[in-house]
Short mmCIF file of C-alpha atoms in Angstrom, two decimals:
data_model
loop_
_atom_site.label_atom_id
_atom_site.label_comp_id
_atom_site.label_asym_id
_atom_site.label_seq_id
_atom_site.Cartn_x
_atom_site.Cartn_y
_atom_site.Cartn_z
CA UNK A 1 101.55 100.23 123.99
CA UNK A 2 102.23 103.80 125.11
CA UNK A 3 100.56 104.62 128.46
CA UNK A 4 101.24 108.35 128.19
CA UNK A 5 99.63 109.41 124.92
CA UNK A 6 97.12 108.17 122.37
CA UNK A 7 97.56 109.21 118.74
CA UNK A 8 95.35 108.85 115.68
CA UNK A 9 95.18 109.94 112.04
CA UNK A 10 92.09 111.30 110.28
CA UNK A 11 91.87 111.92 106.54
CA UNK A 12 89.22 111.79 103.77
CA UNK A 13 88.41 108.26 102.66
CA UNK A 14 87.98 109.35 99.03
CA UNK A 15 91.16 110.95 97.68
CA UNK A 16 92.10 112.00 94.16
CA UNK A 17 95.50 112.71 92.67
CA UNK A 18 96.62 116.34 92.14
CA UNK A 19 93.98 117.70 94.52
CA UNK A 20 94.46 119.29 97.93
CA UNK A 21 93.79 117.15 100.98
CA UNK A 22 94.28 117.37 104.72
CA UNK A 23 95.58 114.92 107.29
CA UNK A 24 94.65 115.57 110.93
CA UNK A 25 97.00 114.16 113.58
CA UNK A 26 95.38 113.98 117.03
CA UNK A 27 97.33 113.61 120.28
CA UNK A 28 95.57 112.81 123.58
CA UNK A 29 97.26 112.81 126.98
CA UNK A 30 96.00 109.62 128.67
CA UNK A 31 98.47 109.83 131.56
CA UNK A 32 98.18 111.50 134.96
CA UNK A 33 100.81 114.20 134.44
CA UNK A 34 101.19 117.06 131.98
CA UNK A 35 103.23 116.54 128.82
CA UNK A 36 105.14 119.45 127.30
CA UNK A 37 107.16 120.24 124.17
CA UNK A 38 104.64 118.39 121.98
CA UNK A 39 106.03 118.25 118.43
CA UNK A 40 104.59 116.39 115.44
CA UNK A 41 106.68 115.65 112.35
CA UNK A 42 105.48 114.01 109.13
CA UNK A 43 108.01 111.29 108.31
CA UNK A 44 106.33 109.97 105.19
CA UNK A 45 103.36 111.56 103.44
CA UNK A 46 102.50 111.64 99.71
CA UNK A 47 102.39 114.90 97.82
CA UNK A 48 103.65 118.44 98.19
CA UNK A 49 103.21 120.32 101.49
CA UNK A 50 101.13 123.49 101.32
CA UNK A 51 101.74 126.45 103.59
CA UNK A 52 99.20 126.57 106.35
CA UNK A 53 97.25 129.82 106.55
CA UNK A 54 98.23 131.96 109.49
CA UNK A 55 95.39 132.36 111.94
CA UNK A 56 94.46 135.94 112.84
CA UNK A 57 96.21 137.03 116.02
CA UNK A 58 94.16 138.90 118.56
CA UNK A 59 97.03 139.58 120.97
CA UNK A 60 100.57 140.87 120.70
CA UNK A 61 101.87 137.60 122.17
CA UNK A 62 100.22 135.59 119.35
CA UNK A 63 101.78 137.90 116.76
CA UNK A 64 105.21 137.40 118.30
CA UNK A 65 104.71 133.62 118.23
CA UNK A 66 103.82 133.77 114.52
CA UNK A 67 106.91 135.89 113.78
CA UNK A 68 109.06 133.41 115.69
CA UNK A 69 107.73 130.41 113.74
CA UNK A 70 108.29 132.18 110.40
CA UNK A 71 111.88 133.01 111.31
CA UNK A 72 112.54 129.45 112.49
CA UNK A 73 111.24 128.03 109.21
CA UNK A 74 113.42 130.41 107.16
CA UNK A 75 116.52 129.64 109.23
CA UNK A 76 116.02 125.86 108.94
CA UNK A 77 115.68 126.26 105.16
CA UNK A 78 118.91 128.29 105.11
CA UNK A 79 120.68 125.57 107.13
CA UNK A 80 119.42 122.94 104.66
CA UNK A 81 120.70 125.03 101.73
CA UNK A 82 124.13 125.33 103.36
CA UNK A 83 124.24 121.55 103.94
CA UNK A 84 123.33 120.88 100.31
CA UNK A 85 126.02 123.28 99.08
CA UNK A 86 128.60 121.52 101.23
CA UNK A 87 127.54 118.09 99.94
CA UNK A 88 127.76 119.28 96.32
CA UNK A 89 131.40 120.22 96.84
CA UNK A 90 132.13 116.50 97.25
CA UNK A 91 130.34 115.56 94.01
CA UNK A 92 131.71 115.53 90.51
CA UNK A 93 130.50 118.08 87.98
CA UNK A 94 128.54 115.49 86.03
CA UNK A 95 126.74 114.21 89.13
CA UNK A 96 125.81 117.76 90.18
CA UNK A 97 124.55 118.58 86.67
CA UNK A 98 122.43 115.42 86.47
CA UNK A 99 120.96 116.03 89.93
CA UNK A 100 120.10 119.66 89.09
CA UNK A 101 118.45 118.60 85.82
CA UNK A 102 116.36 115.94 87.57
CA UNK A 103 115.36 118.47 90.22
CA UNK A 104 114.28 120.90 87.49
CA UNK A 105 112.19 118.19 85.80
CA UNK A 106 110.52 117.39 89.11
CA UNK A 107 109.60 121.04 89.65
CA UNK A 108 108.25 121.35 86.10
CA UNK A 109 106.13 118.21 86.53
CA UNK A 110 104.34 119.87 89.45
CA UNK A 111 102.86 122.49 87.12
CA UNK A 112 102.84 120.63 83.80
CA UNK A 113 101.56 117.11 84.55
CA UNK A 114 101.64 115.75 80.99
CA UNK A 115 103.67 112.55 81.32
CA UNK A 116 102.33 109.37 82.96
CA UNK A 117 105.60 108.79 84.83
CA UNK A 118 107.79 110.54 87.40
CA UNK A 119 111.43 111.51 87.32
CA UNK A 120 113.02 110.41 90.59
CA UNK A 121 116.35 111.41 92.05
CA UNK A 122 118.39 108.52 93.35
CA UNK A 123 117.97 107.48 96.98
CA UNK A 124 121.42 108.86 97.80
CA UNK A 125 120.01 112.29 98.63
CA UNK A 126 122.56 115.02 99.38
CA UNK A 127 120.98 115.63 102.80
CA UNK A 128 120.01 112.42 104.65
CA UNK A 129 116.96 112.39 106.90
CA UNK A 130 119.00 112.10 110.09
CA UNK A 131 120.96 115.25 109.17
CA UNK A 132 117.76 117.24 108.67
CA UNK A 133 116.46 116.09 112.05
CA UNK A 134 119.77 116.98 113.71
CA UNK A 135 119.54 120.55 112.42
CA UNK A 136 116.08 121.26 113.83
CA UNK A 137 116.06 124.42 115.96
CA UNK A 138 114.46 123.88 119.38
CA UNK A 139 116.45 126.22 121.64
CA UNK A 140 118.54 129.35 121.26
CA UNK A 141 121.67 127.26 121.87
CA UNK A 142 120.81 125.33 118.68
CA UNK A 143 120.99 128.54 116.65
CA UNK A 144 124.49 129.36 117.85
CA UNK A 145 125.68 125.76 117.46
CA UNK A 146 124.37 125.51 113.87
CA UNK A 147 125.94 128.86 113.01
CA UNK A 148 129.30 127.59 114.24
CA UNK A 149 129.13 124.08 112.72
CA UNK A 150 127.17 124.56 109.47
CA UNK A 151 127.10 128.21 108.44
CA UNK A 152 130.83 128.62 109.17
CA UNK A 153 131.50 126.78 105.90
CA UNK A 154 130.06 129.73 103.97
CA UNK A 155 132.32 132.59 102.90
CA UNK A 156 132.00 136.01 104.51
CA UNK A 157 130.59 137.40 101.24
CA UNK A 158 127.92 134.68 101.08
CA UNK A 159 124.42 136.12 100.82
CA UNK A 160 123.11 132.96 102.49
CA UNK A 161 125.29 133.58 105.56
CA UNK A 162 124.28 137.25 105.72
CA UNK A 163 120.59 136.32 105.49
CA UNK A 164 121.00 133.77 108.28
CA UNK A 165 122.67 136.34 110.54
CA UNK A 166 119.93 138.90 109.83
CA UNK A 167 117.28 136.32 110.76
CA UNK A 168 119.28 135.42 113.87
CA UNK A 169 119.18 139.05 115.02
CA UNK A 170 115.45 139.24 114.28
CA UNK A 171 114.82 136.02 116.21
CA UNK A 172 116.80 137.31 119.19
CA UNK A 173 114.69 140.48 119.32
CA UNK A 174 111.46 138.48 119.07
CA UNK A 175 112.59 136.09 121.83
CA UNK A 176 113.50 139.06 124.02
CA UNK A 177 109.98 140.45 123.62
CA UNK A 178 108.47 137.04 124.36
CA UNK A 179 110.69 136.56 127.42
CA UNK A 180 109.41 139.89 128.77
CA UNK A 181 105.96 138.30 128.86
CA UNK A 182 107.07 134.79 129.88
CA UNK A 183 109.83 134.89 132.50
CA UNK A 184 112.22 132.17 131.27
CA UNK A 185 116.02 132.35 130.85
CA UNK A 186 116.71 133.25 127.21
CA UNK A 187 119.12 130.37 126.56
CA UNK A 188 116.52 127.88 127.85
CA UNK A 189 113.50 129.38 126.12
CA UNK A 190 111.76 126.57 124.22
CA UNK A 191 110.95 127.53 120.66
CA UNK A 192 108.24 124.88 120.19
CA UNK A 193 106.48 124.73 123.56
CA UNK A 194 103.05 123.07 123.60
CA UNK A 195 101.80 121.63 126.89
CA UNK A 196 99.06 119.00 127.11
CA UNK A 197 97.27 118.47 130.40
CA UNK A 198 95.86 115.03 131.41
CA UNK A 199 92.77 114.18 129.35
CA UNK A 200 93.33 116.97 126.83
CA UNK A 201 93.51 116.44 123.06
CA UNK A 202 95.29 118.59 120.50
CA UNK A 203 95.00 118.35 116.71
CA UNK A 204 97.61 119.18 114.08
CA UNK A 205 96.36 119.69 110.52
CA UNK A 206 98.71 119.15 107.57
CA UNK A 207 97.63 120.26 104.10
CA UNK A 208 99.15 118.64 101.01
CA UNK A 209 98.65 118.55 97.28
CA UNK A 210 98.39 114.93 96.18
CA UNK A 211 100.85 113.61 93.57
CA UNK A 212 99.87 113.46 89.91
CA UNK A 213 98.81 109.89 89.22
CA UNK A 214 97.33 108.19 86.18
CA UNK A 215 95.86 105.15 87.90
CA UNK A 216 94.74 104.22 91.40
CA UNK A 217 97.67 103.98 93.80
CA UNK A 218 98.26 103.51 97.51
CA UNK A 219 100.88 105.36 99.54
CA UNK A 220 102.18 104.88 103.07
CA UNK A 221 101.70 107.74 105.52
CA UNK A 222 103.66 108.01 108.78
CA UNK A 223 103.97 110.61 111.54
CA UNK A 224 106.08 110.88 114.67
CA UNK A 225 105.21 112.78 117.84
CA UNK A 226 107.74 113.68 120.53
CA UNK A 227 106.98 114.99 124.00
CA UNK A 228 108.60 115.68 127.37
CA UNK A 229 107.32 113.69 130.33
CA UNK A 230 107.55 116.36 133.03
CA UNK A 231 107.26 113.78 135.80
CA UNK A 232 110.55 112.05 134.96
CA UNK A 233 112.02 114.72 132.63
CA UNK A 234 112.53 112.25 129.76
CA UNK A 235 111.69 112.76 126.09
CA UNK A 236 109.29 110.21 124.61
CA UNK A 237 108.43 109.34 121.01
CA UNK A 238 105.52 107.63 119.34
CA UNK A 239 104.82 106.89 115.68
CA UNK A 240 101.63 106.09 113.82
CA UNK A 241 101.02 105.24 110.18
CA UNK A 242 98.30 104.36 107.71
CA UNK A 243 97.78 103.77 104.00
CA UNK A 244 96.25 106.44 101.75
CA UNK A 245 94.59 105.28 98.53
CA UNK A 246 94.25 107.82 95.72
CA UNK A 247 92.15 107.58 92.60
CA UNK A 248 93.71 108.94 89.42
CA UNK A 249 94.07 112.70 88.95
CA UNK A 250 91.02 114.44 87.43
CA UNK A 251 92.96 115.36 84.28
CA UNK A 252 94.06 111.78 83.57
CA UNK A 253 90.76 110.55 82.08
CA UNK A 254 90.23 113.53 79.69
CA UNK A 255 93.91 113.43 78.72
CA UNK A 256 93.72 109.70 78.02
CA UNK A 257 90.50 110.13 76.02
CA UNK A 258 91.99 112.92 73.88
CA UNK A 259 95.09 110.85 73.08
CA UNK A 260 92.94 107.77 72.47
CA UNK A 261 90.72 109.71 70.05
CA UNK A 262 93.82 110.91 68.22
CA UNK A 263 95.12 107.34 67.82
CA UNK A 264 91.68 105.94 66.97
CA UNK A 265 91.06 108.59 64.33
CA UNK A 266 94.50 107.94 62.85
CA UNK A 267 93.71 104.23 62.51
CA UNK A 268 90.31 104.96 60.97
CA UNK A 269 91.72 107.50 58.54
CA UNK A 270 94.42 105.02 57.47
CA UNK A 271 92.45 101.77 57.12
CA UNK A 272 88.68 102.41 57.25
CA UNK A 273 87.55 105.70 55.70
CA UNK A 274 90.56 107.71 54.58
CA UNK A 275 90.43 111.42 53.79
CA UNK A 276 93.23 113.65 52.56
CA UNK A 277 95.76 114.14 55.35
CA UNK A 278 95.86 117.67 56.82
CA UNK A 279 92.91 118.77 54.69
CA UNK A 280 90.06 120.84 56.11
CA UNK A 281 87.88 117.72 56.38
CA UNK A 282 90.71 115.90 58.17
CA UNK A 283 91.04 118.58 60.86
CA UNK A 284 87.27 118.90 61.24
CA UNK A 285 86.82 115.15 61.77
CA UNK A 286 89.81 114.94 64.11
CA UNK A 287 88.60 117.85 66.25
CA UNK A 288 85.09 116.37 66.37
CA UNK A 289 86.39 112.95 67.46
CA UNK A 290 88.54 114.44 70.24
CA UNK A 291 85.70 116.68 71.44
CA UNK A 292 83.31 113.71 71.50
CA UNK A 293 85.86 111.64 73.45
CA UNK A 294 86.43 114.39 76.02
CA UNK A 295 82.67 114.81 76.52
CA UNK A 296 82.32 111.06 77.15
CA UNK A 297 85.29 111.22 79.52
CA UNK A 298 83.66 113.90 81.66
CA UNK A 299 80.34 112.03 81.65
CA UNK A 300 81.88 108.74 82.78
CA UNK A 301 84.74 109.99 84.99
CA UNK A 302 84.64 109.05 88.67
CA UNK A 303 83.93 111.84 91.15
CA UNK A 304 83.45 111.97 94.94
CA UNK A 305 79.67 112.18 94.46
CA UNK A 306 79.53 109.57 91.69
CA UNK A 307 76.64 107.09 91.66
CA UNK A 308 77.00 105.96 88.05
CA UNK A 309 76.59 102.39 86.88
CA UNK A 310 79.59 102.83 84.57
CA UNK A 311 82.66 104.92 85.38
CA UNK A 312 86.08 105.45 83.86
CA UNK A 313 88.69 105.76 86.60
CA UNK A 314 92.11 106.22 85.04
CA UNK A 315 94.25 107.17 82.05
CA UNK A 316 93.92 103.73 80.45
CA UNK A 317 90.13 103.75 80.66
CA UNK A 318 90.04 107.22 79.15
CA UNK A 319 92.34 106.10 76.35
CA UNK A 320 90.02 103.18 75.50
CA UNK A 321 86.94 105.44 75.48
CA UNK A 322 88.80 107.93 73.28
CA UNK A 323 89.96 105.25 70.84
CA UNK A 324 86.38 103.99 70.45
CA UNK A 325 85.15 107.54 69.78
CA UNK A 326 87.96 108.09 67.26
CA UNK A 327 87.30 104.82 65.42
CA UNK A 328 83.50 104.86 65.44
CA UNK A 329 82.57 108.53 65.90
CA UNK A 330 79.70 108.36 63.38
CA UNK A 331 78.19 105.27 65.04
CA UNK A 332 78.51 106.83 68.50
CA UNK A 333 76.71 109.97 67.36
CA UNK A 334 74.00 107.89 65.64
CA UNK A 335 73.50 105.85 68.81
CA UNK A 336 73.17 108.98 70.92
CA UNK A 337 70.61 110.32 68.45
CA UNK A 338 68.59 107.12 68.70
CA UNK A 339 68.35 107.11 72.51
CA UNK A 340 67.77 110.83 73.04
CA UNK A 341 64.00 111.55 73.09
CA UNK A 342 62.82 113.79 70.27
#
């Protein structure tokens, strides 16, 4: 048990796929001495990170801090790009092509969630986790070291290298302005300096878009916090994790019902009450069956405020409802007419 800090995770208990959600990581100093250089890193969290909105800055110092954080993020992304380029040089053409295609499919699936499965790149990622952590920028010395070790592999004509050097100059100017307000030697100026006094609590909010899922699933969530114990000048680490359970994405039930209605209508038109394929009557009946199925899907779909006695929660349930509407659309409509008061 850590006797310096207490950490906890807070998140909504009802989560749905494809929707935005927030995870709040709280750090409390339960020791007797101040802790500095507080840094929280998500190690494992489901979904796609969303950019946090920049809070309005009322002072020039706050504006400089925001500029610094933006430049640090850009430079770390440029370092990651240089590492990936270097790793690709060691791959064969076929392996690079396959990886790029899979990456493209993953990006498309973010905006066009039409398939009930995910394309996953193999676990042998070009940039391992430990390499990403090693290239984090915490001090000015890190910038110069990464330029020498990583960016030196780029050619002089490389736009990536030129962009990194431009950002380096911008960062140096921003740090100079900050050092004028906080008297600290430039080469020792901490780029992520958060100090927590005894008894104080600080919260970090992370916003994500949940993955597209077609049935209820659970994901592991894990964070790590690092800090400097100023009493003994030693860095400490602490991790905390939990399990997040997501219901299916909102689109999964209507999508399943529409496909189910299509299949159900096809079966009915083939074996029960056939009409001429692709005729006007065919399209009218098909459209009516799909519309009826989608209406039922929205009526029965689970929602955060749901208090229904009967709910459909995933793609499979929607497909079954749709197939019933496609097969027995006339009976469903007749039943609705019999229970609706005249």
